[in-house]
mmCIF file with all atom_site columns, C-alpha atoms in Angstrom:
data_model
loop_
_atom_site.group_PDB
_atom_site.id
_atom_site.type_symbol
_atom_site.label_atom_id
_atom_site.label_alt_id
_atom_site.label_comp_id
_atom_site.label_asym_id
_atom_site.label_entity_id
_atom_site.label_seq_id
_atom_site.pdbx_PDB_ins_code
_atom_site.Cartn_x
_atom_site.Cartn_y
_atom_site.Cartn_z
_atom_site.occupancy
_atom_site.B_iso_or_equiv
_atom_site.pdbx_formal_charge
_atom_site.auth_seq_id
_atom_site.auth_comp_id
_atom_site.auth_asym_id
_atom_site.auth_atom_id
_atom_site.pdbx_PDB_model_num
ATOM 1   C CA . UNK A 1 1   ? -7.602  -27.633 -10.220 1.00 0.00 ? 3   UNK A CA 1
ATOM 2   C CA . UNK A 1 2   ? -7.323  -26.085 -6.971  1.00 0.00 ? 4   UNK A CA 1
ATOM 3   C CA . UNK A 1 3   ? -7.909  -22.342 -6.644  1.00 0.00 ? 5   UNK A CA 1
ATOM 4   C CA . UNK A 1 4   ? -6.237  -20.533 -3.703  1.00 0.00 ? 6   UNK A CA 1
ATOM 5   C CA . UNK A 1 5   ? -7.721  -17.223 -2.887  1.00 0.00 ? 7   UNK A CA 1
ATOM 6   C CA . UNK A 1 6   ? -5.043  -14.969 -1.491  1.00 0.00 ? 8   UNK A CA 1
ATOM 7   C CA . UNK A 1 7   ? -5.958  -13.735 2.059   1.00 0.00 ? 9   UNK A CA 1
ATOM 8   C CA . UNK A 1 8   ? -4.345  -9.776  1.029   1.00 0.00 ? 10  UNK A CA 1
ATOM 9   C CA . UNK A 1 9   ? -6.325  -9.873  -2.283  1.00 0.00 ? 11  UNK A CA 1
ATOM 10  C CA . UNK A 1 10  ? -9.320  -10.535 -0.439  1.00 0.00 ? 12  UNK A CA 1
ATOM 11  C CA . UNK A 1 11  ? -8.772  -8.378  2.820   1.00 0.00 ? 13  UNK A CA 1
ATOM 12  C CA . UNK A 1 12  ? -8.142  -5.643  -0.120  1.00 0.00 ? 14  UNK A CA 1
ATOM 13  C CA . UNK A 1 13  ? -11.645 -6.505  -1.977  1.00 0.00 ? 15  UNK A CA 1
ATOM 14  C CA . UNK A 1 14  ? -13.391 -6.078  0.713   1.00 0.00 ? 16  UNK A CA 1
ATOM 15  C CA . UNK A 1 15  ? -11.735 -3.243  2.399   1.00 0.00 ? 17  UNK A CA 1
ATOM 16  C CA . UNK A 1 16  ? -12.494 -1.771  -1.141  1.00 0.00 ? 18  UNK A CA 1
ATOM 17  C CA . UNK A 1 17  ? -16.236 -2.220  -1.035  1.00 0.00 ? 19  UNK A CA 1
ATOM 18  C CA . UNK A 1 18  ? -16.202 -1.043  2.633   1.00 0.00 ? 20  UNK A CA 1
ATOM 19  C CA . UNK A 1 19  ? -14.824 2.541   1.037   1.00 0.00 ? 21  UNK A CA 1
ATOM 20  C CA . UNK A 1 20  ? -17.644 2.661   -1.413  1.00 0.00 ? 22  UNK A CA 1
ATOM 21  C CA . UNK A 1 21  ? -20.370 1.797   0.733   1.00 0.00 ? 23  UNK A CA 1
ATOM 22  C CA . UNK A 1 22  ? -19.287 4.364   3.302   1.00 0.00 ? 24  UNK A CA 1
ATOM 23  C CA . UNK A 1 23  ? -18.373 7.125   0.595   1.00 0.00 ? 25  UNK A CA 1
ATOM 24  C CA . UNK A 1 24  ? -21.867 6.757   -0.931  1.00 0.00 ? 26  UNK A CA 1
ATOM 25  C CA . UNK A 1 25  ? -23.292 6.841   2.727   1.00 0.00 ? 27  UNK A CA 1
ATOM 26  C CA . UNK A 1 26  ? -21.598 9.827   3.491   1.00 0.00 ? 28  UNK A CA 1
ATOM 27  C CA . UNK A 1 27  ? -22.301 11.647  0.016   1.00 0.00 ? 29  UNK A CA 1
ATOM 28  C CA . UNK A 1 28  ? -25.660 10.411  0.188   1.00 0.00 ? 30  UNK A CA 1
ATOM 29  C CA . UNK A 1 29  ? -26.365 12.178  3.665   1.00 0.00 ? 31  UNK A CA 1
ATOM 30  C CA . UNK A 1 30  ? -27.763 8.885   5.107   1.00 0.00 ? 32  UNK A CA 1
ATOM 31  C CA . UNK A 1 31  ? -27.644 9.431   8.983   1.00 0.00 ? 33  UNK A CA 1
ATOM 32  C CA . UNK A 1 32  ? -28.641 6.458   11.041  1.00 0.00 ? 34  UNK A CA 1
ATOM 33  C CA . UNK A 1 33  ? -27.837 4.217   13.508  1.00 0.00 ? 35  UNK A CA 1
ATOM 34  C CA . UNK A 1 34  ? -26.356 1.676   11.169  1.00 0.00 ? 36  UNK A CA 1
ATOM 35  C CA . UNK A 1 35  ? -24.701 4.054   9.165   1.00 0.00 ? 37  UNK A CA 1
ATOM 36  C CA . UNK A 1 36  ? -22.722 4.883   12.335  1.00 0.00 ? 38  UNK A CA 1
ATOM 37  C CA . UNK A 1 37  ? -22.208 1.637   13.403  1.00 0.00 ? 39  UNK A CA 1
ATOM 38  C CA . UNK A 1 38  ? -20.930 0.390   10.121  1.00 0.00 ? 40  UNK A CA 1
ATOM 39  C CA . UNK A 1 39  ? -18.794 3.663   9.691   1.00 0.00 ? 41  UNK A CA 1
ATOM 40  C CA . UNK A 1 40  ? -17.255 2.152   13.160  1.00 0.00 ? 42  UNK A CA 1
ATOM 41  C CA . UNK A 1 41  ? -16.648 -0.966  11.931  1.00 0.00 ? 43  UNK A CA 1
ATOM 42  C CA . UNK A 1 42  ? -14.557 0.434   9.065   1.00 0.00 ? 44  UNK A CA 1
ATOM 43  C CA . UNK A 1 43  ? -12.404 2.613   11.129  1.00 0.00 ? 45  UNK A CA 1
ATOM 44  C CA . UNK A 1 44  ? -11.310 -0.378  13.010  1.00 0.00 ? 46  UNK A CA 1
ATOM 45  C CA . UNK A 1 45  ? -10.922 -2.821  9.269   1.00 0.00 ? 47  UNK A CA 1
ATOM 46  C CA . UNK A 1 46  ? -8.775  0.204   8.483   1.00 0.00 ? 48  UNK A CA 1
ATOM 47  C CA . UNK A 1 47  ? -6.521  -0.982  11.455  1.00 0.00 ? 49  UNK A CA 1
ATOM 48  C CA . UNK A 1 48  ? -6.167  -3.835  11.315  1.00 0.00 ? 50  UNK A CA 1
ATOM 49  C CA . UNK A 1 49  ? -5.910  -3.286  7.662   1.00 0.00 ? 51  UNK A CA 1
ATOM 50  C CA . UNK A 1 50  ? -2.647  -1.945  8.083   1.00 0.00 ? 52  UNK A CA 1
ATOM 51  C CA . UNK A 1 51  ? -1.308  -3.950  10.823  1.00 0.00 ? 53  UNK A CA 1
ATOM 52  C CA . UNK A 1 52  ? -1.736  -6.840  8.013   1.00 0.00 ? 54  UNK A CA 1
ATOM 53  C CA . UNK A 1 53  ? 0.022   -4.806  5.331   1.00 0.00 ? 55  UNK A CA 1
ATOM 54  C CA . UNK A 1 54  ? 2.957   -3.681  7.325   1.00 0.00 ? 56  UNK A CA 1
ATOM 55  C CA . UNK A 1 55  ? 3.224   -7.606  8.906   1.00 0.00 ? 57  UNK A CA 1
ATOM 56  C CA . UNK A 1 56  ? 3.503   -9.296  5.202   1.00 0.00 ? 58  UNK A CA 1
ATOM 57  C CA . UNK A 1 57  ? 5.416   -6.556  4.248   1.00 0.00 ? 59  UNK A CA 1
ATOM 58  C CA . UNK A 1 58  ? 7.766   -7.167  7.236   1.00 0.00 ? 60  UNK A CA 1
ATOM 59  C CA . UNK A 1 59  ? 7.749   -10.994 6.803   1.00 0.00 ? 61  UNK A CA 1
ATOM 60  C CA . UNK A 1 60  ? 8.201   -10.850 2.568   1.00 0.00 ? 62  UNK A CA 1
ATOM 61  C CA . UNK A 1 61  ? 10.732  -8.520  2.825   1.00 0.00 ? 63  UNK A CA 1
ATOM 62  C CA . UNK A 1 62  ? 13.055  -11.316 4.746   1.00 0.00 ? 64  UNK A CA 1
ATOM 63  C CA . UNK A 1 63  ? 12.541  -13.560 2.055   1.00 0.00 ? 65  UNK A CA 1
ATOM 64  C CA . UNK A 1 64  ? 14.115  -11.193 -0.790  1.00 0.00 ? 66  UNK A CA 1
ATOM 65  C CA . UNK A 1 65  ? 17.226  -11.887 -2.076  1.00 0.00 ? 67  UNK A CA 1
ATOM 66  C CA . UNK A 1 66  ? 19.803  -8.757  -1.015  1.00 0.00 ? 68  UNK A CA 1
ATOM 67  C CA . UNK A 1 67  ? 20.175  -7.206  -4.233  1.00 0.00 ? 69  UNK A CA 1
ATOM 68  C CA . UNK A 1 68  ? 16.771  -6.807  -4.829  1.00 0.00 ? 70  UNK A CA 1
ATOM 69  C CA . UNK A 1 69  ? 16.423  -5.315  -1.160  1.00 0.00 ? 71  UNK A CA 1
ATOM 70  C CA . UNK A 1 70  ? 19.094  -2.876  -2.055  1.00 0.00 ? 72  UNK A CA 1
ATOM 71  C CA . UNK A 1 71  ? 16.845  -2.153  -5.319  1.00 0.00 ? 73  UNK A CA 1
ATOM 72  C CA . UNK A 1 72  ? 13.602  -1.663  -3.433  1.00 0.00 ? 74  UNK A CA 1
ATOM 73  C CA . UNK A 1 73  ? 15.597  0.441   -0.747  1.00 0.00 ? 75  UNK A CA 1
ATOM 74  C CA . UNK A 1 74  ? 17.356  2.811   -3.141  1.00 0.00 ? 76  UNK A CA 1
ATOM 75  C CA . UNK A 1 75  ? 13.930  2.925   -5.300  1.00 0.00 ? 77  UNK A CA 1
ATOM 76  C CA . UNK A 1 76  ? 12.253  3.814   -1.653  1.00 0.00 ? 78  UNK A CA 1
ATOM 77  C CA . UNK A 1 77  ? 14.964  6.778   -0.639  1.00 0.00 ? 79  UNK A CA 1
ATOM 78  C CA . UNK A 1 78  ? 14.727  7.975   -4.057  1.00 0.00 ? 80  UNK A CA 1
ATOM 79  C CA . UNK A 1 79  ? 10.671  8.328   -3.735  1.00 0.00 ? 81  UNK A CA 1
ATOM 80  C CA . UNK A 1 80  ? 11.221  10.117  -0.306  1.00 0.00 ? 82  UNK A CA 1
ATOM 81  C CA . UNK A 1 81  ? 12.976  12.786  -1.446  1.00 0.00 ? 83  UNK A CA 1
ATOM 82  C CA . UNK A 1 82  ? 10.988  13.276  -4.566  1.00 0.00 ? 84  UNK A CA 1
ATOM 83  C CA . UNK A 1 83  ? 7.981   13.828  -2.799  1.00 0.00 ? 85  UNK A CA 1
ATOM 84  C CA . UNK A 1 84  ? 9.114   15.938  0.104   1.00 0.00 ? 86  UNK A CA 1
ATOM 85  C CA . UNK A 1 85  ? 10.638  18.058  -2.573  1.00 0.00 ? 87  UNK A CA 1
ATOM 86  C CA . UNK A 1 86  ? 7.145   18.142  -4.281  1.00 0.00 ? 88  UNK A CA 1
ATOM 87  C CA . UNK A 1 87  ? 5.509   18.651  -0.831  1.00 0.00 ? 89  UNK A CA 1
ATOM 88  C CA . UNK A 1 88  ? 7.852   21.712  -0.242  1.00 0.00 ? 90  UNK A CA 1
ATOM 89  C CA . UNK A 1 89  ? 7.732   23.329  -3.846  1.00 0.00 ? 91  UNK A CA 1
ATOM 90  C CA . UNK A 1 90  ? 3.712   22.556  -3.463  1.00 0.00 ? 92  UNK A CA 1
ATOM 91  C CA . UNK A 1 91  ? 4.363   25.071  -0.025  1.00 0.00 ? 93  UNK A CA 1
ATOM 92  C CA . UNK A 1 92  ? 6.382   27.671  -1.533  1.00 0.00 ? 94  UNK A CA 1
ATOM 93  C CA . UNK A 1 93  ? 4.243   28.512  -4.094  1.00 0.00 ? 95  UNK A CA 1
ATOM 94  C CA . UNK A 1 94  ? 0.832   27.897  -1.224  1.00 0.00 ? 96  UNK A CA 1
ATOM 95  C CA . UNK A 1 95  ? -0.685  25.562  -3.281  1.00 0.00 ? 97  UNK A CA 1
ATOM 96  C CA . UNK A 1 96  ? -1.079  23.539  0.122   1.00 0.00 ? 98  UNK A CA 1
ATOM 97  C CA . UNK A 1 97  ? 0.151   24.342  3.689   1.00 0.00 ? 99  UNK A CA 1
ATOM 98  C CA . UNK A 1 98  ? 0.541   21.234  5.262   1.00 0.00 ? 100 UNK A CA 1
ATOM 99  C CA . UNK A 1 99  ? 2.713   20.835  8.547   1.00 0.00 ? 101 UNK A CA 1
ATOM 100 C CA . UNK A 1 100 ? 6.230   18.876  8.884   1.00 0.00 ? 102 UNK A CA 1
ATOM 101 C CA . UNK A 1 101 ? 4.589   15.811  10.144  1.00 0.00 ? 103 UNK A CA 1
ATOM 102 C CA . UNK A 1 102 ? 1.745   15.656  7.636   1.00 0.00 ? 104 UNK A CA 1
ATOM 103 C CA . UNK A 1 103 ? 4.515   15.881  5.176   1.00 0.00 ? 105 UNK A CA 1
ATOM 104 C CA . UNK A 1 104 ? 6.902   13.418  5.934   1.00 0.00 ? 106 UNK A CA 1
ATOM 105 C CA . UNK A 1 105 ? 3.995   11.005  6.288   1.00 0.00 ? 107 UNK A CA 1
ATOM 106 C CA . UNK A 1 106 ? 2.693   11.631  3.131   1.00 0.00 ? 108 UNK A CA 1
ATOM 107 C CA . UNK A 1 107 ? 6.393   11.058  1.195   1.00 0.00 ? 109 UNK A CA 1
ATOM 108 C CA . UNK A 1 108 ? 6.990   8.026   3.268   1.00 0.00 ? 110 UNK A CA 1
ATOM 109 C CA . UNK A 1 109 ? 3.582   6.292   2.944   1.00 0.00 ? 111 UNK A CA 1
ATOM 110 C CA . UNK A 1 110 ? 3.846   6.559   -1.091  1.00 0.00 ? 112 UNK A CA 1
ATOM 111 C CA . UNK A 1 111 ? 7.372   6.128   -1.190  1.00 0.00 ? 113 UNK A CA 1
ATOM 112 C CA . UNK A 1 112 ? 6.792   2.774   0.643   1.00 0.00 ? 114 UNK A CA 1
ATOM 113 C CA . UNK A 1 113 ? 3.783   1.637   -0.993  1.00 0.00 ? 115 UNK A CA 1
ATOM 114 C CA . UNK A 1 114 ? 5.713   2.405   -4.639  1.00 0.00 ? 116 UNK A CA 1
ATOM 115 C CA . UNK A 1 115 ? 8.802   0.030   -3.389  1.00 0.00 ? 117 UNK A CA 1
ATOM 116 C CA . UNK A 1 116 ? 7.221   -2.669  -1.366  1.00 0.00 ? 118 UNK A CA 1
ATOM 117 C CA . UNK A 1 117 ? 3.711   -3.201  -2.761  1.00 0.00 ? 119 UNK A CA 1
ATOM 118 C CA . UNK A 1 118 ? 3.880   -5.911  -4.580  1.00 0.00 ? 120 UNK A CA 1
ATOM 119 C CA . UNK A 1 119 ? 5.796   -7.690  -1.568  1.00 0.00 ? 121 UNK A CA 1
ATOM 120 C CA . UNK A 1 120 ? 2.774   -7.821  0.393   1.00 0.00 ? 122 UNK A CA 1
ATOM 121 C CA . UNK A 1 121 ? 0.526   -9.720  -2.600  1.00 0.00 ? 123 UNK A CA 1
ATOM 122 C CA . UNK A 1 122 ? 3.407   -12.280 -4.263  1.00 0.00 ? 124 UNK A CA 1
ATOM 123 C CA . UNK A 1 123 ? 3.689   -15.537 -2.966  1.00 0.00 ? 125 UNK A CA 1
ATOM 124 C CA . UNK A 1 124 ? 6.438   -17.339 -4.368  1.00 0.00 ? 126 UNK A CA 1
ATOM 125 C CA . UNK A 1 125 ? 9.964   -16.674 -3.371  1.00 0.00 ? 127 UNK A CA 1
ATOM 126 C CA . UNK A 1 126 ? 11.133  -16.742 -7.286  1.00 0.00 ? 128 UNK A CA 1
ATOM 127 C CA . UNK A 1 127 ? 8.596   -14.217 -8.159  1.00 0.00 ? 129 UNK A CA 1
ATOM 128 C CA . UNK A 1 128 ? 10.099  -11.800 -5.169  1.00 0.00 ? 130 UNK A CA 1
ATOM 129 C CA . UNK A 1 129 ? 12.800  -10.932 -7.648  1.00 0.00 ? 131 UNK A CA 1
ATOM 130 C CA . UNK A 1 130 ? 12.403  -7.709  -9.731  1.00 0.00 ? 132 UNK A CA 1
ATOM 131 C CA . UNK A 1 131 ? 13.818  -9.418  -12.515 1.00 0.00 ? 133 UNK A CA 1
ATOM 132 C CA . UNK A 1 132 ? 11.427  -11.966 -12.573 1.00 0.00 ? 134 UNK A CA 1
ATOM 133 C CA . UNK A 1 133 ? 8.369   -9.746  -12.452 1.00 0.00 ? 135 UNK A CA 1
ATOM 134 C CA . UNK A 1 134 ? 9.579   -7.213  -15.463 1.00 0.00 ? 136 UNK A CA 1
ATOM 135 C CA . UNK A 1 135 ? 10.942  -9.826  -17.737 1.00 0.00 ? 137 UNK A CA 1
ATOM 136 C CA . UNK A 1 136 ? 8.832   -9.489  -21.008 1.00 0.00 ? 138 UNK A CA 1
ATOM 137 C CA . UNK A 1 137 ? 7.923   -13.206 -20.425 1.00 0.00 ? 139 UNK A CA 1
ATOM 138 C CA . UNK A 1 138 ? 6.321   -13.280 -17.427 1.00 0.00 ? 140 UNK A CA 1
ATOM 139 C CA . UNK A 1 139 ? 3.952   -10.241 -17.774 1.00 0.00 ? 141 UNK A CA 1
ATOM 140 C CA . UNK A 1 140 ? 0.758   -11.070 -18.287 1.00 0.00 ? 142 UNK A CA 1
#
């Protein structure tokens, strides 16, 4: 049996041990050369990190069928404006104070990654379908 590894899984696994090696660097206090070199390194995995997300994400989404794209879109809108109305009760009451752009980045980042997600790691065109992956059958 053939096992194929998943190039976003494993771009994610490592960009996951990256975070933990650099949060324990930087909680530890260790300040060296390396430390700052591989801190460098990371900034630039986080790039291209997200170049590779948005690119799949981009490419998968032309492969969904149009009523789940009008699923995922309405399930993205909706997200917006739930969390830019969060964001702005969170800065009437001054439990943050975070500027316009900071805000709409925030809503639109989660609201994406909570509609398209699972675009980026599914291979399949079938298993695209939001049917397919909440049917009672097929979770695992």
């Amino acid at each position: 049996m053939k096992k194929n590894i998943h190039l976003g899984k494993l771009l994610s696994a490592i960009f996951l041990i990256q975070t933990g090696i650099v949060f324990f660097a930087l909680y530890t206090g260790i300040d060296n050369w390396i430390t700052n070199k591989f801190i460098g390194t990371y900034i630039i995995s986080i790039i291209l990190y997200i170049i590779y997300i948005v690119t799949m994400t981009i490419i998968n989404i032309r492969k969904l069928e149009r009523r789940d794209l009008k699923k995922r879109v309405f399930m993205f809108v909706k997200s917006f404006i739930l969390f830019s109305l969060l964001n702005y009760i969170c800065n009437y009451f001054k439990i943050s104070n975070s500027g316009l752009l900071n805000a709409i980045s925030i809503a639109f980042g989660g609201a994406f990654g909570i509609a398209f997600w699972d675009v980026v790691f599914l291979k399949k065109k079938e298993k695209y379908s939001l049917d397919y992956v909440y049917k009672k059958d097929n979770i695992r």
